């Protein structure tokens, strides 16, 4: 997805360039280095929404390693207190600025973003349990995404935005023979499918396609009994990302989206339990179709920073992010044990026979270029 430049934005950029040229001509000898350092310092100021979240803190940590000045956006005083109690925050508290950034209030976001060169929208809603993520939360997620993009547009210092979506926004659609087996950044989950997926018949147990082995009635019964009432998290992530892209085109915001699989890592379940469980609605079908994937939080954080830094060199659009596709029953069992829900998620007795090929080629190419540029920078 590209962003169409408006005449107003081009004129504004030309005025900025003219001002820079004028200042360069008038600058006294010896001032070049100081001016260059000032510009670089401004470009290193960024804001991360949902700073209290598992991913938000990880992205902030990666940014600090890269020399950025980080503002952690939080929703309320309770989140400030929660941050203070976190061991992960203790080591960086003196290097970050905590600010109020209420995602449902554009003015609050504008104030938080003011002076920042970039924004990382990692905000996530607390689903409140296995069935807590609802249609209402899906709608709020979309509105929050629009607010972030509008605030980026209204804040003159902001030049780039990296938006956290989900792999769930790519994989859920009905089985159609014309669909390619490759699942990549061009694929979108179908909103109506996510909304209407309230019951499953034995002949149509599909998460982008899954065929029952003839005679495996017990498997079908178990799968039907544990089917999610609706794929609200998938719907929320889909409409939030689509809304963000629409708003970005409308308001000329330079946007990139990251679509991570189920985020794991040290203590991920204790820190990210409600989001993890909500992600796994429909896990049986994702597993059987070769679409149940995980990714370490450190890799997701690196992907966000890499996309941000490479946007000036052509990085654009969506990036699917995953480490591993779970295809063996033993791996599924291990995941359940890590999440402390053994026996309640996947009860397959045989390995998956994937119908689909999940691809992250685009991100792998980006990370390869990023590593080369980073290596060159530090030589």
GROMACS .gro file of C-alpha atoms in nm:
model
  379
    1UNK     CA    1   0.000   0.000   0.000
    2UNK     CA    2   0.141   0.337  -0.094
    3UNK     CA    3   0.065   0.687   0.022
    4UNK     CA    4  -0.046   0.946  -0.234
    5UNK     CA    5   0.131   1.280  -0.179
    6UNK     CA    6  -0.088   1.589  -0.174
    7UNK     CA    7   0.014   1.924  -0.325
    8UNK     CA    8  -0.010   2.081   0.021
    9UNK     CA    9   0.239   1.835   0.167
   10UNK     CA   10   0.478   1.881  -0.125
   11UNK     CA   11   0.464   2.260  -0.086
   12UNK     CA   12   0.529   2.228   0.287
   13UNK     CA   13   0.826   2.003   0.223
   14UNK     CA   14   0.967   2.244  -0.037
   15UNK     CA   15   0.936   2.530   0.212
   16UNK     CA   16   1.120   2.324   0.469
   17UNK     CA   17   1.398   2.248   0.220
   18UNK     CA   18   1.426   2.619   0.126
   19UNK     CA   19   1.455   2.711   0.494
   20UNK     CA   20   1.728   2.451   0.546
   21UNK     CA   21   1.920   2.580   0.242
   22UNK     CA   22   1.895   2.939   0.367
   23UNK     CA   23   2.016   2.840   0.711
   24UNK     CA   24   2.305   2.648   0.556
   25UNK     CA   25   2.416   2.950   0.351
   26UNK     CA   26   2.399   3.181   0.653
   27UNK     CA   27   2.572   2.939   0.889
   28UNK     CA   28   2.908   3.042   1.026
   29UNK     CA   29   3.219   2.820   0.995
   30UNK     CA   30   3.220   2.547   1.258
   31UNK     CA   31   2.841   2.539   1.298
   32UNK     CA   32   2.783   2.250   1.054
   33UNK     CA   33   2.864   1.975   1.301
   34UNK     CA   34   2.649   2.130   1.573
   35UNK     CA   35   2.354   2.168   1.334
   36UNK     CA   36   2.393   1.810   1.211
   37UNK     CA   37   2.396   1.677   1.566
   38UNK     CA   38   2.084   1.880   1.652
   39UNK     CA   39   1.894   1.738   1.353
   40UNK     CA   40   2.003   1.384   1.438
   41UNK     CA   41   1.896   1.436   1.800
   42UNK     CA   42   1.546   1.549   1.693
   43UNK     CA   43   1.512   1.249   1.464
   44UNK     CA   44   1.596   1.017   1.752
   45UNK     CA   45   1.294   1.121   1.962
   46UNK     CA   46   1.008   0.870   1.935
   47UNK     CA   47   0.691   0.773   2.123
   48UNK     CA   48   0.573   0.418   2.193
   49UNK     CA   49   0.204   0.377   2.277
   50UNK     CA   50   0.095   0.123   2.539
   51UNK     CA   51   0.430   0.146   2.710
   52UNK     CA   52   0.307  -0.082   2.985
   53UNK     CA   53   0.246  -0.373   2.747
   54UNK     CA   54   0.475  -0.672   2.685
   55UNK     CA   55   0.550  -0.563   2.328
   56UNK     CA   56   0.557  -0.190   2.405
   57UNK     CA   57   0.835  -0.229   2.662
   58UNK     CA   58   1.030  -0.458   2.428
   59UNK     CA   59   1.012  -0.207   2.143
   60UNK     CA   60   1.122   0.068   2.381
   61UNK     CA   61   1.417  -0.144   2.493
   62UNK     CA   62   1.527  -0.206   2.133
   63UNK     CA   63   1.498   0.166   2.056
   64UNK     CA   64   1.714   0.252   2.357
   65UNK     CA   65   1.980   0.009   2.232
   66UNK     CA   66   1.979   0.203   1.905
   67UNK     CA   67   2.031   0.535   2.079
   68UNK     CA   68   1.676   0.675   2.065
   69UNK     CA   69   1.513   0.907   2.317
   70UNK     CA   70   1.195   0.720   2.406
   71UNK     CA   71   0.863   0.842   2.539
   72UNK     CA   72   0.646   0.567   2.683
   73UNK     CA   73   0.278   0.642   2.636
   74UNK     CA   74   0.039   0.516   2.904
   75UNK     CA   75  -0.338   0.542   2.945
   76UNK     CA   76  -0.372   0.636   3.313
   77UNK     CA   77  -0.206   0.666   3.653
   78UNK     CA   78  -0.272   0.299   3.720
   79UNK     CA   79  -0.046   0.213   3.427
   80UNK     CA   80   0.222   0.446   3.564
   81UNK     CA   81   0.212   0.257   3.893
   82UNK     CA   82   0.217  -0.075   3.710
   83UNK     CA   83   0.527   0.034   3.519
   84UNK     CA   84   0.699   0.119   3.844
   85UNK     CA   85   0.643  -0.235   3.968
   86UNK     CA   86   0.784  -0.401   3.656
   87UNK     CA   87   1.132  -0.546   3.673
   88UNK     CA   88   1.177  -0.487   3.299
   89UNK     CA   89   1.110  -0.115   3.347
   90UNK     CA   90   1.344  -0.074   3.643
   91UNK     CA   91   1.658  -0.096   3.430
   92UNK     CA   92   1.544   0.173   3.183
   93UNK     CA   93   1.334   0.411   3.397
   94UNK     CA   94   1.610   0.674   3.402
   95UNK     CA   95   1.637   0.666   3.020
   96UNK     CA   96   1.272   0.706   2.919
   97UNK     CA   97   1.002   0.967   2.966
   98UNK     CA   98   0.657   0.842   3.069
   99UNK     CA   99   0.372   1.047   2.919
  100UNK     CA  100  -0.006   1.022   2.905
  101UNK     CA  101  -0.114   0.901   2.562
  102UNK     CA  102  -0.481   0.806   2.571
  103UNK     CA  103  -0.555   0.633   2.244
  104UNK     CA  104  -0.923   0.727   2.248
  105UNK     CA  105  -0.838   1.100   2.276
  106UNK     CA  106  -0.669   1.265   1.977
  107UNK     CA  107  -0.563   1.571   2.176
  108UNK     CA  108  -0.391   1.353   2.436
  109UNK     CA  109  -0.202   1.175   2.158
  110UNK     CA  110  -0.102   1.502   1.992
  111UNK     CA  111   0.042   1.626   2.319
  112UNK     CA  112   0.234   1.301   2.370
  113UNK     CA  113   0.366   1.300   2.012
  114UNK     CA  114   0.467   1.667   2.005
  115UNK     CA  115   0.840   1.690   1.935
  116UNK     CA  116   0.867   1.325   1.828
  117UNK     CA  117   0.998   1.229   1.487
  118UNK     CA  118   0.830   0.888   1.490
  119UNK     CA  119   0.550   0.693   1.656
  120UNK     CA  120   0.524   0.321   1.733
  121UNK     CA  121   0.161   0.227   1.790
  122UNK     CA  122   0.178  -0.100   1.986
  123UNK     CA  123  -0.139  -0.030   2.183
  124UNK     CA  124  -0.345  -0.333   2.280
  125UNK     CA  125  -0.670  -0.363   2.473
  126UNK     CA  126  -0.691  -0.586   2.778
  127UNK     CA  127  -0.938  -0.853   2.673
  128UNK     CA  128  -1.007  -0.964   3.030
  129UNK     CA  129  -0.998  -1.341   2.982
  130UNK     CA  130  -1.056  -1.612   2.725
  131UNK     CA  131  -1.388  -1.474   2.603
  132UNK     CA  132  -1.329  -1.113   2.699
  133UNK     CA  133  -1.233  -0.974   2.358
  134UNK     CA  134  -1.567  -0.863   2.215
  135UNK     CA  135  -1.714  -0.689   1.913
  136UNK     CA  136  -1.708  -0.367   2.113
  137UNK     CA  137  -1.333  -0.398   2.173
  138UNK     CA  138  -1.282  -0.467   1.803
  139UNK     CA  139  -1.455  -0.139   1.721
  140UNK     CA  140  -1.253   0.047   1.985
  141UNK     CA  141  -0.931  -0.092   1.841
  142UNK     CA  142  -1.020   0.045   1.498
  143UNK     CA  143  -1.106   0.387   1.643
  144UNK     CA  144  -0.781   0.397   1.841
  145UNK     CA  145  -0.585   0.324   1.524
  146UNK     CA  146  -0.757   0.608   1.340
  147UNK     CA  147  -0.687   0.843   1.632
  148UNK     CA  148  -0.317   0.760   1.629
  149UNK     CA  149  -0.290   0.829   1.256
  150UNK     CA  150  -0.482   1.156   1.290
  151UNK     CA  151  -0.257   1.265   1.577
  152UNK     CA  152   0.050   1.183   1.367
  153UNK     CA  153  -0.088   1.398   1.086
  154UNK     CA  154  -0.170   1.688   1.319
  155UNK     CA  155   0.170   1.682   1.492
  156UNK     CA  156   0.416   1.867   1.270
  157UNK     CA  157   0.725   1.696   1.410
  158UNK     CA  158   0.606   1.340   1.329
  159UNK     CA  159   0.742   1.197   1.004
  160UNK     CA  160   0.683   0.822   1.037
  161UNK     CA  161   0.453   0.573   1.210
  162UNK     CA  162   0.500   0.199   1.266
  163UNK     CA  163   0.170   0.029   1.348
  164UNK     CA  164   0.139  -0.311   1.519
  165UNK     CA  165  -0.128  -0.528   1.356
  166UNK     CA  166  -0.140  -0.909   1.371
  167UNK     CA  167  -0.100  -1.218   1.157
  168UNK     CA  168  -0.468  -1.273   1.239
  169UNK     CA  169  -0.543  -0.986   1.000
  170UNK     CA  170  -0.404  -1.198   0.715
  171UNK     CA  171  -0.526  -1.557   0.753
  172UNK     CA  172  -0.900  -1.585   0.821
  173UNK     CA  173  -1.121  -1.628   0.515
  174UNK     CA  174  -1.343  -1.904   0.375
  175UNK     CA  175  -1.201  -2.180   0.161
  176UNK     CA  176  -1.208  -2.082  -0.205
  177UNK     CA  177  -1.028  -2.289  -0.465
  178UNK     CA  178  -0.906  -1.978  -0.646
  179UNK     CA  179  -0.704  -1.862  -0.342
  180UNK     CA  180  -0.331  -1.919  -0.359
  181UNK     CA  181  -0.187  -2.153  -0.094
  182UNK     CA  182   0.073  -1.885  -0.019
  183UNK     CA  183  -0.017  -1.655   0.270
  184UNK     CA  184   0.178  -1.330   0.254
  185UNK     CA  185   0.132  -0.955   0.300
  186UNK     CA  186  -0.117  -0.934   0.013
  187UNK     CA  187  -0.366  -1.151   0.207
  188UNK     CA  188  -0.636  -1.000   0.429
  189UNK     CA  189  -0.876  -1.170   0.666
  190UNK     CA  190  -1.236  -1.139   0.554
  191UNK     CA  191  -1.435  -0.925   0.796
  192UNK     CA  192  -1.768  -1.095   0.733
  193UNK     CA  193  -1.609  -1.436   0.786
  194UNK     CA  194  -1.470  -1.327   1.124
  195UNK     CA  195  -1.807  -1.183   1.230
  196UNK     CA  196  -2.022  -1.473   1.116
  197UNK     CA  197  -1.800  -1.762   1.224
  198UNK     CA  198  -2.035  -1.869   1.503
  199UNK     CA  199  -2.087  -2.235   1.428
  200UNK     CA  200  -1.907  -2.500   1.229
  201UNK     CA  201  -2.047  -2.794   1.040
  202UNK     CA  202  -1.854  -3.112   0.997
  203UNK     CA  203  -1.831  -3.059   0.622
  204UNK     CA  204  -1.695  -2.704   0.657
  205UNK     CA  205  -1.432  -2.699   0.931
  206UNK     CA  206  -1.222  -2.429   0.774
  207UNK     CA  207  -0.962  -2.172   0.869
  208UNK     CA  208  -0.866  -2.095   0.510
  209UNK     CA  209  -0.937  -2.461   0.450
  210UNK     CA  210  -0.916  -2.783   0.649
  211UNK     CA  211  -1.039  -3.123   0.533
  212UNK     CA  212  -1.138  -3.392   0.781
  213UNK     CA  213  -0.994  -3.735   0.739
  214UNK     CA  214  -1.285  -3.960   0.645
  215UNK     CA  215  -1.426  -4.137   0.951
  216UNK     CA  216  -1.257  -3.912   1.209
  217UNK     CA  217  -1.587  -3.830   1.377
  218UNK     CA  218  -1.446  -3.786   1.729
  219UNK     CA  219  -1.199  -3.529   1.595
  220UNK     CA  220  -1.487  -3.340   1.435
  221UNK     CA  221  -1.694  -3.346   1.753
  222UNK     CA  222  -1.408  -3.211   1.965
  223UNK     CA  223  -1.338  -2.938   1.710
  224UNK     CA  224  -1.700  -2.833   1.692
  225UNK     CA  225  -1.742  -2.820   2.068
  226UNK     CA  226  -1.440  -2.594   2.109
  227UNK     CA  227  -1.507  -2.362   1.816
  228UNK     CA  228  -1.492  -1.988   1.903
  229UNK     CA  229  -1.824  -1.803   1.897
  230UNK     CA  230  -1.667  -1.539   1.676
  231UNK     CA  231  -1.318  -1.431   1.578
  232UNK     CA  232  -1.336  -1.092   1.746
  233UNK     CA  233  -0.962  -1.039   1.790
  234UNK     CA  234  -0.898  -1.125   1.425
  235UNK     CA  235  -1.177  -0.886   1.328
  236UNK     CA  236  -1.042  -0.612   1.555
  237UNK     CA  237  -0.690  -0.635   1.415
  238UNK     CA  238  -0.820  -0.648   1.058
  239UNK     CA  239  -1.046  -0.346   1.074
  240UNK     CA  240  -0.793  -0.152   1.285
  241UNK     CA  241  -0.518  -0.201   1.028
  242UNK     CA  242  -0.746  -0.128   0.733
  243UNK     CA  243  -0.873   0.186   0.906
  244UNK     CA  244  -0.517   0.296   0.972
  245UNK     CA  245  -0.423   0.256   0.606
  246UNK     CA  246  -0.731   0.447   0.492
  247UNK     CA  247  -0.661   0.729   0.737
  248UNK     CA  248  -0.293   0.736   0.644
  249UNK     CA  249  -0.376   0.780   0.275
  250UNK     CA  250  -0.630   1.048   0.358
  251UNK     CA  251  -0.397   1.242   0.589
  252UNK     CA  252  -0.065   1.172   0.414
  253UNK     CA  253   0.101   0.983   0.701
  254UNK     CA  254   0.406   0.770   0.620
  255UNK     CA  255   0.297   0.431   0.757
  256UNK     CA  256   0.429   0.077   0.787
  257UNK     CA  257   0.248  -0.211   0.961
  258UNK     CA  258   0.394  -0.518   1.132
  259UNK     CA  259   0.177  -0.832   1.148
  260UNK     CA  260   0.326  -1.062   1.416
  261UNK     CA  261   0.220  -1.416   1.495
  262UNK     CA  262   0.147  -1.522   1.854
  263UNK     CA  263   0.407  -1.331   2.057
  264UNK     CA  264   0.614  -1.542   2.295
  265UNK     CA  265   0.929  -1.489   2.498
  266UNK     CA  266   1.049  -1.483   2.859
  267UNK     CA  267   0.746  -1.485   3.086
  268UNK     CA  268   0.516  -1.409   2.794
  269UNK     CA  269   0.213  -1.581   2.943
  270UNK     CA  270   0.236  -1.406   3.280
  271UNK     CA  271   0.290  -1.071   3.108
  272UNK     CA  272   0.061  -1.117   2.810
  273UNK     CA  273  -0.194  -1.382   2.907
  274UNK     CA  274  -0.523  -1.228   2.792
  275UNK     CA  275  -0.386  -1.127   2.453
  276UNK     CA  276  -0.229  -1.470   2.405
  277UNK     CA  277  -0.548  -1.658   2.488
  278UNK     CA  278  -0.759  -1.428   2.269
  279UNK     CA  279  -0.515  -1.491   1.981
  280UNK     CA  280  -0.568  -1.865   2.013
  281UNK     CA  281  -0.941  -1.866   1.941
  282UNK     CA  282  -0.958  -2.099   1.644
  283UNK     CA  283  -0.620  -2.254   1.727
  284UNK     CA  284  -0.739  -2.602   1.620
  285UNK     CA  285  -0.798  -2.481   1.267
  286UNK     CA  286  -0.486  -2.269   1.246
  287UNK     CA  287  -0.283  -2.571   1.356
  288UNK     CA  288  -0.443  -2.805   1.103
  289UNK     CA  289  -0.396  -2.557   0.818
  290UNK     CA  290  -0.033  -2.478   0.893
  291UNK     CA  291  -0.113  -2.126   1.012
  292UNK     CA  292  -0.049  -2.149   1.387
  293UNK     CA  293   0.277  -1.959   1.422
  294UNK     CA  294   0.475  -1.798   1.702
  295UNK     CA  295   0.740  -1.527   1.722
  296UNK     CA  296   0.974  -1.418   1.999
  297UNK     CA  297   0.902  -1.070   2.131
  298UNK     CA  298   1.266  -0.966   2.072
  299UNK     CA  299   1.230  -1.038   1.700
  300UNK     CA  300   0.905  -0.839   1.681
  301UNK     CA  301   1.074  -0.544   1.851
  302UNK     CA  302   1.367  -0.560   1.611
  303UNK     CA  303   1.127  -0.578   1.316
  304UNK     CA  304   0.954  -0.258   1.433
  305UNK     CA  305   1.280  -0.067   1.463
  306UNK     CA  306   1.418  -0.206   1.136
  307UNK     CA  307   1.103  -0.105   0.947
  308UNK     CA  308   1.117   0.241   1.102
  309UNK     CA  309   1.478   0.301   1.007
  310UNK     CA  310   1.443   0.153   0.659
  311UNK     CA  311   1.136   0.363   0.571
  312UNK     CA  312   1.374   0.634   0.455
  313UNK     CA  313   1.526   0.380   0.215
  314UNK     CA  314   1.206   0.238   0.071
  315UNK     CA  315   1.051   0.015   0.337
  316UNK     CA  316   0.674   0.030   0.292
  317UNK     CA  317   0.348  -0.160   0.335
  318UNK     CA  318   0.287  -0.462   0.556
  319UNK     CA  319   0.535  -0.711   0.705
  320UNK     CA  320   0.436  -1.057   0.832
  321UNK     CA  321   0.654  -1.153   1.128
  322UNK     CA  322   0.696  -1.507   1.267
  323UNK     CA  323   0.970  -1.743   1.385
  324UNK     CA  324   0.809  -2.084   1.372
  325UNK     CA  325   0.502  -2.254   1.229
  326UNK     CA  326   0.373  -2.518   1.472
  327UNK     CA  327   0.309  -2.838   1.281
  328UNK     CA  328   0.405  -3.115   1.524
  329UNK     CA  329   0.169  -3.224   1.801
  330UNK     CA  330   0.452  -3.217   2.053
  331UNK     CA  331   0.518  -2.850   1.973
  332UNK     CA  332   0.150  -2.769   2.021
  333UNK     CA  333   0.153  -2.949   2.356
  334UNK     CA  334   0.465  -2.756   2.460
  335UNK     CA  335   0.294  -2.426   2.374
  336UNK     CA  336  -0.006  -2.525   2.585
  337UNK     CA  337   0.219  -2.604   2.878
  338UNK     CA  338   0.396  -2.269   2.847
  339UNK     CA  339   0.055  -2.100   2.854
  340UNK     CA  340  -0.064  -2.314   3.148
  341UNK     CA  341  -0.370  -2.434   2.955
  342UNK     CA  342  -0.262  -2.793   2.885
  343UNK     CA  343  -0.541  -3.002   2.735
  344UNK     CA  344  -0.771  -2.707   2.668
  345UNK     CA  345  -0.642  -2.575   2.337
  346UNK     CA  346  -0.537  -2.843   2.087
  347UNK     CA  347  -0.623  -3.213   2.119
  348UNK     CA  348  -0.485  -3.345   1.794
  349UNK     CA  349  -0.335  -3.691   1.795
  350UNK     CA  350  -0.146  -3.644   1.471
  351UNK     CA  351   0.077  -3.378   1.319
  352UNK     CA  352  -0.073  -3.113   1.094
  353UNK     CA  353  -0.077  -3.158   0.717
  354UNK     CA  354  -0.059  -2.790   0.621
  355UNK     CA  355  -0.275  -2.669   0.334
  356UNK     CA  356  -0.113  -2.328   0.330
  357UNK     CA  357   0.237  -2.186   0.305
  358UNK     CA  358   0.291  -1.899   0.548
  359UNK     CA  359   0.558  -1.664   0.416
  360UNK     CA  360   0.768  -1.384   0.566
  361UNK     CA  361   1.006  -1.332   0.274
  362UNK     CA  362   0.947  -0.958   0.270
  363UNK     CA  363   1.053  -0.916   0.635
  364UNK     CA  364   1.355  -1.143   0.594
  365UNK     CA  365   1.477  -0.924   0.308
  366UNK     CA  366   1.419  -0.610   0.515
  367UNK     CA  367   1.609  -0.751   0.813
  368UNK     CA  368   1.898  -0.856   0.589
  369UNK     CA  369   1.933  -0.503   0.450
  370UNK     CA  370   1.892  -0.357   0.798
  371UNK     CA  371   2.169  -0.572   0.942
  372UNK     CA  372   2.402  -0.471   0.658
  373UNK     CA  373   2.327  -0.101   0.711
  374UNK     CA  374   2.367  -0.134   1.087
  375UNK     CA  375   2.699  -0.314   1.046
  376UNK     CA  376   2.824  -0.044   0.808
  377UNK     CA  377   2.715   0.231   1.049
  378UNK     CA  378   2.925   0.091   1.330
  379UNK     CA  379   3.238   0.012   1.125
   0.00000   0.00000   0.00000
